[in-house]
CSV table of C-alpha atoms and ligand atoms in Angstrom, one decimal:
chain,number,residue,atom,x,y,z
A,1,MET,CA,8.2,19.0,-52.1
A,2,ILE,CA,9.8,20.7,-49.3
A,3,SER,CA,12.5,23.0,-50.6
A,4,ILE,CA,15.8,22.9,-49.0
A,5,ARG,CA,15.6,26.6,-48.1
A,6,ARG,CA,12.2,26.2,-46.2
A,7,PHE,CA,13.1,22.9,-44.4
A,8,PRO,CA,15.1,24.4,-41.5
A,9,ILE,CA,12.1,27.0,-41.0
A,10,ARG,CA,9.8,24.1,-40.7
A,11,ILE,CA,12.0,22.3,-38.1
A,12,ALA,CA,12.6,25.3,-36.0
A,13,LEU,CA,8.7,26.2,-36.2
A,14,CYS,CA,8.1,22.7,-35.0
A,15,PHE,CA,10.4,22.9,-32.2
A,16,LEU,CA,9.1,26.2,-31.0
A,17,VAL,CA,5.5,24.9,-31.1
A,18,SER,CA,6.3,21.5,-29.5
A,19,PHE,CA,9.0,22.3,-26.9
A,20,PRO,CA,6.8,24.6,-24.8
A,21,LEU,CA,4.3,21.9,-24.8
A,22,TRP,CA,6.4,19.1,-24.0
A,23,GLY,CA,7.9,21.3,-21.1
A,24,CYS,CA,4.3,22.4,-19.8
A,25,ALA,CA,3.3,18.6,-19.5
A,26,SER,CA,6.4,17.8,-17.5
A,27,ILE,CA,6.2,21.0,-15.3
A,28,ALA,CA,2.5,20.1,-14.7
A,29,GLN,CA,3.4,16.7,-13.6
A,30,TRP,CA,6.3,17.6,-11.6
A,31,ALA,CA,4.3,20.4,-9.9
A,32,ALA,CA,1.2,18.0,-9.1
A,33,PRO,CA,0.5,17.7,-5.3
A,34,GLU,CA,1.8,14.6,-3.8
A,35,LYS,CA,-0.9,12.0,-2.7
A,36,LYS,CA,-1.3,12.4,1.3
A,37,ALA,CA,-1.5,9.6,3.6
A,38,THR,CA,-4.3,9.0,6.1
A,39,THR,CA,-3.8,7.0,9.1
A,40,SER,CA,-7.4,7.0,10.3
A,41,ALA,CA,-8.8,3.6,10.1
A,42,PRO,CA,-12.3,2.9,9.0
A,43,VAL,CA,-14.2,0.3,11.0
A,44,GLU,CA,-14.3,-2.1,8.0
A,45,PHE,CA,-10.6,-2.1,7.9
A,46,VAL,CA,-10.3,-3.2,11.3
A,47,ASN,CA,-12.6,-6.0,10.5
A,48,ALA,CA,-10.7,-6.8,7.2
A,49,GLU,CA,-7.3,-7.2,9.3
A,50,GLN,CA,-8.7,-9.7,11.5
A,51,GLU,CA,-9.9,-11.7,8.5
A,52,PHE,CA,-6.5,-11.1,6.9
A,53,TRP,CA,-4.5,-12.3,9.7
A,54,THR,CA,-6.8,-15.3,10.4
A,55,HIS,CA,-6.6,-16.7,6.7
A,56,PHE,CA,-2.8,-15.7,6.1
A,57,HIS,CA,-1.6,-17.5,9.5
A,58,ALA,CA,-3.8,-20.5,8.5
A,59,GLY,CA,-2.4,-20.6,5.2
A,60,HIS,CA,-5.6,-20.4,3.6
A,61,TYR,CA,-4.5,-19.8,-0.2
A,62,ASP,CA,-7.7,-20.3,-1.8
A,63,ARG,CA,-9.1,-17.1,0.5
A,64,ILE,CA,-6.8,-14.9,-1.5
A,65,PRO,CA,-9.4,-13.6,-4.3
A,66,GLN,CA,-12.2,-13.1,-1.6
A,67,LEU,CA,-9.5,-11.0,0.6
A,68,LEU,CA,-8.5,-9.2,-2.4
A,69,GLU,CA,-11.9,-8.2,-3.0
A,70,THR,CA,-12.4,-6.7,0.4
A,71,TYR,CA,-9.3,-4.7,0.5
A,72,LYS,CA,-9.8,-3.4,-2.9
A,73,ARG,CA,-13.2,-2.3,-2.1
A,74,LEU,CA,-11.8,-0.3,0.8
A,75,TYR,CA,-9.1,0.7,-1.4
A,76,VAL,CA,-11.6,2.6,-3.7
A,77,LEU,CA,-12.8,4.5,-0.6
A,78,HIS,CA,-9.4,5.1,0.9
A,79,PRO,CA,-6.8,5.1,-1.7
A,80,ASP,CA,-4.6,7.2,0.9
A,81,HIS,CA,-4.2,4.6,3.5
A,82,PRO,CA,-0.8,2.9,3.3
A,83,VAL,CA,-1.8,-0.5,4.9
A,84,ILE,CA,-4.6,-1.1,2.9
A,85,ALA,CA,-2.4,-0.6,-0.2
A,86,ALA,CA,0.2,-2.8,1.2
A,87,ARG,CA,-2.3,-5.7,2.1
A,88,ILE,CA,-3.3,-5.6,-1.6
A,89,GLY,CA,0.6,-6.0,-2.6
A,90,PHE,CA,1.1,-8.7,0.2
A,91,LEU,CA,-2.1,-10.6,-1.3
A,92,HIS,CA,-0.8,-10.4,-4.8
A,93,VAL,CA,2.6,-11.4,-4.0
A,94,TRP,CA,1.5,-14.5,-1.9
A,95,HIS,CA,-0.8,-15.6,-4.5
A,96,LEU,CA,2.1,-15.4,-6.9
A,97,SER,CA,4.9,-16.8,-4.7
A,98,GLU,CA,3.0,-20.2,-3.7
A,99,ARG,CA,1.5,-20.7,-7.2
A,100,MET,CA,2.8,-24.5,-6.8
A,101,ARG,CA,-0.2,-24.9,-4.7
A,102,MET,CA,-2.5,-24.8,-8.0
A,103,GLY,CA,-0.6,-28.0,-9.1
A,104,GLU,CA,-0.4,-26.6,-12.8
A,105,PRO,CA,0.3,-22.8,-12.2
A,106,LYS,CA,-1.7,-20.7,-14.3
A,107,ALA,CA,-0.1,-18.1,-16.6
A,108,SER,CA,-2.4,-15.4,-15.4
A,109,VAL,CA,-0.1,-15.2,-12.1
A,110,ILE,CA,2.1,-12.8,-14.0
A,111,ASP,CA,-0.4,-10.1,-13.3
A,112,ASP,CA,0.2,-10.6,-9.5
A,113,ALA,CA,3.8,-9.4,-10.0
A,114,THR,CA,2.3,-6.3,-11.8
A,115,LEU,CA,-0.2,-5.6,-9.2
A,116,CYS,CA,2.1,-6.3,-6.3
A,117,ARG,CA,4.6,-3.7,-7.7
A,118,LYS,CA,1.6,-1.2,-8.4
A,119,PHE,CA,0.3,-1.4,-4.8
A,120,PHE,CA,3.5,-1.6,-2.9
A,121,GLY,CA,4.4,1.5,-4.8
A,122,GLU,CA,1.7,3.2,-3.5
A,123,ALA,CA,2.0,1.9,-0.1
A,124,SER,CA,5.8,3.1,0.1
A,125,GLN,CA,5.2,6.4,-1.4
A,126,LEU,CA,2.4,6.8,1.3
A,127,ASP,CA,4.6,5.4,3.9
A,128,PRO,CA,8.3,5.9,3.1
A,129,LYS,CA,9.2,5.2,6.6
A,130,ASP,CA,8.0,1.5,6.5
A,131,PRO,CA,11.2,-0.5,5.2
A,132,ARG,CA,9.0,-3.6,4.8
A,133,PHE,CA,7.0,-1.8,2.0
A,134,LYS,CA,10.0,-0.6,0.3
A,135,GLY,CA,11.7,-4.0,0.5
A,136,PHE,CA,8.5,-5.8,-0.9
A,137,TYR,CA,8.2,-3.0,-3.8
A,138,ALA,CA,11.9,-3.6,-4.9
A,139,ALA,CA,11.0,-7.3,-4.9
A,140,CYS,CA,8.1,-6.9,-6.9
A,141,ILE,CA,9.6,-4.5,-9.4
A,142,MET,CA,12.4,-7.3,-9.8
A,143,ALA,CA,9.9,-10.0,-10.3
A,144,GLU,CA,7.8,-8.3,-12.7
A,145,ALA,CA,11.1,-7.1,-14.6
A,146,ASP,CA,12.1,-10.6,-14.7
A,147,ILE,CA,8.7,-11.8,-16.4
A,148,HIS,CA,8.7,-9.1,-19.1
A,149,GLN,CA,12.6,-9.5,-19.5
A,150,ARG,CA,13.3,-5.7,-18.7
A,151,GLU,CA,16.9,-5.3,-17.6
A,152,ALA,CA,16.4,-1.6,-17.0
A,153,ASP,CA,13.7,-2.5,-14.3
A,154,THR,CA,15.6,-5.2,-12.8
A,155,ARG,CA,18.5,-2.7,-12.1
A,156,LYS,CA,16.0,-0.4,-10.7
A,157,GLY,CA,14.6,-2.9,-8.2
A,158,TYR,CA,18.1,-3.9,-7.3
A,159,TYR,CA,19.0,-0.6,-6.5
A,160,LEU,CA,15.9,0.3,-4.5
A,161,MET,CA,16.3,-3.0,-2.7
A,162,LYS,CA,19.8,-1.7,-1.6
A,163,ASP,CA,18.4,1.2,-0.4
A,164,ALA,CA,15.8,-0.7,1.5
A,165,ILE,CA,18.4,-2.7,3.0
A,166,SER,CA,20.3,0.3,4.5
A,167,ASP,CA,16.9,1.1,6.0
A,168,TRP,CA,16.3,-2.2,7.7
A,169,PRO,CA,19.3,-4.7,7.1
A,170,GLU,CA,18.1,-7.5,9.4
A,171,PHE,CA,14.7,-7.7,7.4
A,172,ASN,CA,15.7,-6.7,3.8
A,173,LEU,CA,19.0,-8.5,3.4
A,174,PHE,CA,16.7,-11.7,3.6
A,175,THR,CA,14.1,-10.3,1.5
A,176,GLY,CA,16.6,-9.3,-1.2
A,177,GLY,CA,18.6,-12.5,-1.1
A,178,TYR,CA,15.5,-14.5,-1.2
A,179,VAL,CA,14.2,-12.9,-4.4
A,180,MET,CA,17.6,-13.4,-5.9
A,181,SER,CA,17.8,-17.1,-4.8
A,182,GLN,CA,16.2,-17.9,-8.2
A,183,LEU,CA,19.0,-16.6,-10.2
A,184,PRO,CA,21.7,-18.7,-11.9
A,185,TRP,CA,23.9,-20.5,-9.2
A,186,GLU,CA,27.2,-19.6,-11.0
A,187,GLY,CA,26.3,-15.7,-11.3
A,188,SER,CA,27.9,-13.1,-9.2
A,189,LEU,CA,24.3,-11.9,-8.1
A,190,PHE,CA,23.6,-15.3,-6.9
A,191,ASP,CA,26.5,-15.0,-4.9
A,192,GLU,CA,25.8,-11.7,-3.5
A,193,ALA,CA,22.2,-12.8,-2.4
A,194,LEU,CA,24.0,-15.7,-0.7
A,195,GLU,CA,26.4,-13.3,1.0
A,196,TRP,CA,23.3,-11.3,2.1
A,197,GLN,CA,22.0,-14.4,3.9
A,198,TRP,CA,25.4,-14.7,5.8
A,199,LYS,CA,25.2,-10.9,6.5
A,200,THR,CA,21.6,-11.4,8.0
A,201,LEU,CA,23.2,-14.1,10.4
A,202,ASP,CA,26.2,-11.9,11.3
A,203,LEU,CA,23.7,-8.9,12.3
A,204,CYS,CA,21.5,-11.3,14.3
A,205,ALA,CA,24.6,-13.1,16.1
A,206,GLN,CA,26.3,-9.7,16.6
A,207,THR,CA,29.5,-11.4,15.5
A,208,LYS,CA,31.1,-12.7,12.1
A,209,VAL,CA,29.7,-16.3,11.5
A,210,ASP,CA,32.3,-18.4,10.2
A,211,ARG,CA,31.3,-19.5,6.2
A,212,LYS,CA,32.8,-22.7,6.2
A,213,GLN,CA,32.2,-23.9,9.7
A,214,PRO,CA,29.0,-21.9,10.8
A,215,GLU,CA,28.2,-22.2,14.7
A,216,TYR,CA,24.9,-20.7,16.0
A,217,PRO,CA,23.6,-21.9,19.2
A,218,ALA,CA,24.6,-19.4,21.4
A,219,TYR,CA,22.6,-16.7,19.9
A,220,ALA,CA,19.5,-18.9,19.0
A,221,THR,CA,17.3,-18.5,22.0
A,222,GLN,CA,18.0,-14.9,22.8
A,223,ASP,CA,15.1,-12.5,23.0
A,224,PHE,CA,15.1,-10.4,19.6
A,225,SER,CA,13.7,-6.9,19.8
A,226,GLY,CA,13.6,-3.7,18.1
A,227,ALA,CA,15.1,-3.8,14.5
A,228,LYS,CA,16.5,-7.2,15.8
A,229,ARG,CA,13.0,-8.6,15.9
A,230,ALA,CA,13.3,-9.8,12.1
A,231,CYS,CA,16.2,-12.4,13.7
A,232,GLY,CA,13.6,-14.4,15.6
A,233,ASN,CA,9.8,-15.5,16.0
A,234,SER,CA,7.0,-13.3,16.6
A,235,ALA,CA,3.4,-13.2,16.5
A,236,ILE,CA,3.6,-11.8,12.8
A,237,ALA,CA,6.4,-14.4,11.8
A,238,PRO,CA,6.0,-17.3,14.1
A,239,HIS,CA,8.3,-19.5,12.3
A,240,ASN,CA,10.6,-16.9,10.9
A,241,PHE,CA,13.7,-18.5,12.5
A,242,GLU,CA,13.2,-21.9,10.9
A,243,GLY,CA,12.1,-20.4,7.6
A,244,PHE,CA,15.1,-18.3,7.3
A,245,PHE,CA,17.5,-21.4,7.6
A,246,LEU,CA,15.1,-23.4,5.2
A,247,ASN,CA,16.0,-20.8,2.6
A,248,MET,CA,19.5,-20.6,3.4
A,249,GLY,CA,20.2,-24.2,3.3
A,250,ASP,CA,18.5,-24.3,0.0
A,251,MET,CA,20.6,-21.7,-1.6
A,252,LEU,CA,23.9,-23.4,-0.2
A,253,VAL,CA,22.7,-26.6,-1.6
A,254,LYS,CA,22.2,-24.8,-5.1
A,255,LYS,CA,25.7,-23.2,-4.6
A,256,GLY,CA,27.0,-26.8,-4.2
A,257,GLU,CA,28.2,-26.1,-0.6
A,258,VAL,CA,26.3,-29.2,0.7
A,259,PRO,CA,28.0,-29.9,4.2
A,260,VAL,CA,27.5,-26.2,5.1
A,261,ALA,CA,23.9,-26.5,3.9
A,262,LYS,CA,23.1,-29.2,6.2
A,263,LYS,CA,24.6,-27.5,9.2
A,264,ILE,CA,22.7,-24.5,8.4
A,265,TYR,CA,19.4,-26.4,7.8
A,266,SER,CA,20.0,-28.0,11.0
A,267,PHE,CA,19.9,-24.8,13.1
A,268,ALA,CA,16.2,-24.4,12.4
A,269,ARG,CA,15.9,-27.4,14.9
A,270,LEU,CA,17.3,-24.9,17.7
A,271,SER,CA,14.0,-22.9,17.5
A,272,PRO,CA,12.0,-23.5,21.0
A,273,SER,CA,8.9,-24.1,18.6
A,274,TYR,CA,10.4,-26.4,16.1
A,275,GLN,CA,8.3,-29.4,17.0
A,276,GLN,CA,4.9,-27.3,16.3
A,277,TRP,CA,6.6,-26.1,12.8
A,278,PRO,CA,4.3,-27.3,10.0
A,279,TYR,CA,7.2,-27.6,7.7
A,280,ARG,CA,9.7,-29.7,9.9
A,281,ASN,CA,9.4,-32.7,7.8
A,282,MET,CA,10.2,-30.9,4.7
A,283,LEU,CA,13.4,-29.7,6.4
A,284,GLU,CA,14.5,-33.1,7.7
A,285,ASP,CA,13.7,-34.3,4.3
A,286,ARG,CA,16.1,-31.6,2.6
A,287,ILE,CA,19.0,-32.8,5.0
A,288,ARG,CA,18.6,-36.2,4.2
A,289,LYS,CA,18.1,-35.6,0.3
A,290,ALA,CA,20.6,-32.5,-0.1
A,291,GLU,CA,23.0,-34.3,-2.7
A,292,GLU,CA,20.0,-35.4,-4.9
A,293,ASN,CA,18.5,-32.1,-4.6
A,294,LEU,CA,21.2,-30.2,-6.0
A,295,PRO,CA,20.9,-30.7,-9.8
A,296,TYR,CA,17.1,-29.9,-9.3
A,297,PHE,CA,17.6,-26.6,-7.4
A,298,ARG,CA,20.0,-25.1,-10.2
A,299,ILE,CA,17.2,-25.5,-12.9
A,300,GLN,CA,16.4,-22.4,-14.4
A,301,LYS,CA,14.0,-23.2,-17.2
A,302,ARG,CA,10.4,-22.3,-15.7
A,303,GLU,CA,8.8,-25.1,-17.4
A,304,GLU,CA,11.0,-27.6,-15.7
A,305,ILE,CA,10.3,-26.0,-12.2
A,306,SER,CA,7.4,-28.0,-11.3
A,307,SER,CA,5.7,-29.5,-8.1
A,308,LYS,CA,6.9,-33.0,-9.5
A,309,ASN,CA,10.5,-32.2,-9.1
A,310,PRO,CA,12.4,-30.8,-5.8
A,311,HIS,CA,12.4,-27.2,-5.9
A,312,LEU,CA,13.7,-24.4,-3.8
A,313,MET,CA,11.6,-23.0,-1.1
A,314,PHE,CA,11.2,-19.7,-2.9
A,315,HIS,CA,9.4,-21.7,-5.7
A,316,SER,CA,7.6,-23.7,-3.2
A,317,GLU,CA,3.9,-23.8,-1.5
A,318,ALA,CA,5.9,-22.7,1.6
A,319,ALA,CA,7.5,-19.7,0.2
A,320,CYS,CA,5.6,-17.4,2.6
A,321,MET,CA,4.0,-19.8,5.0
A,322,ALA,CA,7.5,-21.4,5.9
A,323,CYS,CA,7.6,-18.4,8.2
A,324,HIS,CA,4.1,-17.1,8.7
A,325,ARG,CA,2.0,-20.3,9.0
A,326,THR,CA,1.0,-21.0,12.6
A,327,ASN,CA,1.3,-24.3,14.3
A,328,ASP,CA,-0.5,-27.4,13.1
B,401,HEC,C1,12.1,-15.9,6.5
B,401,HEC,C2,10.8,-15.8,6.9
B,401,HEC,C3,9.9,-15.0,6.0
B,401,HEC,C4,9.4,-15.3,4.7
B,401,HEC,C5,9.7,-16.6,3.9
B,401,HEC,C6,8.3,-14.5,4.5
B,401,HEC,N1,8.2,-13.4,5.6
B,401,HEC,FE1,6.9,-12.0,5.6
B,401,HEC,N2,7.7,-11.4,7.4
B,401,HEC,C7,8.8,-12.0,7.9
B,401,HEC,C8,9.1,-11.1,9.0
B,401,HEC,C9,10.5,-11.6,10.2
B,401,HEC,C10,8.4,-10.0,9.3
B,401,HEC,C11,8.3,-8.7,10.0
B,401,HEC,C12,7.7,-8.8,11.2
B,401,HEC,C13,7.6,-7.4,12.1
B,401,HEC,O1,7.7,-6.3,11.3
B,401,HEC,O2,8.0,-7.6,13.1
B,401,HEC,C14,7.4,-10.2,8.0
B,401,HEC,C15,6.3,-9.2,7.8
B,401,HEC,C16,5.3,-9.7,7.0
B,401,HEC,C17,3.9,-9.0,6.9
B,401,HEC,C18,3.6,-7.8,7.9
B,401,HEC,C19,3.5,-6.6,7.5
B,401,HEC,C20,2.9,-5.6,8.4
B,401,HEC,O3,2.2,-4.8,7.9
B,401,HEC,O4,3.0,-5.9,9.7
B,401,HEC,C21,3.3,-9.5,5.9
B,401,HEC,C22,1.9,-9.4,5.6
B,401,HEC,C23,4.2,-10.6,5.3
B,401,HEC,N3,5.2,-10.6,6.1
B,401,HEC,C24,3.9,-11.3,4.3
B,401,HEC,C25,4.6,-12.2,3.8
B,401,HEC,C26,4.5,-12.8,2.3
B,401,HEC,C27,3.2,-12.8,1.6
B,401,HEC,C28,5.5,-13.7,2.0
B,401,HEC,C29,5.8,-14.5,0.7
B,401,HEC,C30,6.0,-13.8,-0.5
B,401,HEC,C31,6.5,-13.5,3.2
B,401,HEC,N4,6.0,-12.6,4.1
B,401,HEC,C32,7.6,-14.2,3.1
B,401,HEC,C33,9.4,-12.8,7.6
B,401,HEC,C34,9.2,-13.8,6.4
């Protein structure tokens, strides 16, 4: 038995022995050299990129495993290339987001959240100046935290998203609000997510858009460039304009603001390429059935959100494709 007199000596010894060890470990980690980025692109990367964009724009969801294999092979050889890491992140988040395409989504899609967090973490450390990587990193942290019910990580993702928003508001106000569109409709975070969509519109229109009687036509067809390119359609996101209004309309329906939602949905028609948009029927249907969809959009129980019922764009098979799929 330990005598009372000897006990404090043991603690002191233990402290003396373990503290420097703990200190050494932390200092060694802190002092480790940072991973450095390379920008030199191997020829296989150029080929992989061609393949990625062809299949991504065509909506070939079933090609994701093959594309992941290609990019992971490249990553093993070039773990310091930010775009290779980011593509792996994008492929995982695409797989996770459009899981409705599986009909009966597999539980293993939760791994996609973990891997998209991991690879966007690598990409944004290697290229901290790309606000898209940071925004997707934050979104993946939140998605993973939601699966594992880790509130501390949800907060970490939320604050990183705010940081990403200040880096490129036109892009990340949408991204942040989009991930949060799945939160309960009565909560203050859902309200904030919806306000982030309005703020995107304010920035794109360069004026404060009326929240009750929105008007947008005057700005719809202007030429967006620079940071404002996130407001319009581009080679990367050929139907960004239409997809943005589809999601915002869904969020307004979920909030219960049906007349405003119908107006917002209808702005998608202002796009010059609306007639070629593969999801135009989905949007027209949304306008017709907004009232009916409302209770479905408020469903929070995962097992009740299914392909058999109406569901938010965020949960749908158009979650990424609404903006990225090229014309029919
Ligand atoms: C509301 C429309 C919209 C939705 C929905 C959307 N994106 Fe994007 N995406 C954009 C815009 C806008 C850009 C920025 C293009 C630019 O940089 O000019 C972009 C950029 C990208 C890029 C290119 C990044 C690069 O390296 O150039 C990829 C890849 C991508 N998105 C994948 C996705 C995936 C995966 C999803 C679904 C989880 C998704 N996007 C959802 C609009 C959207």
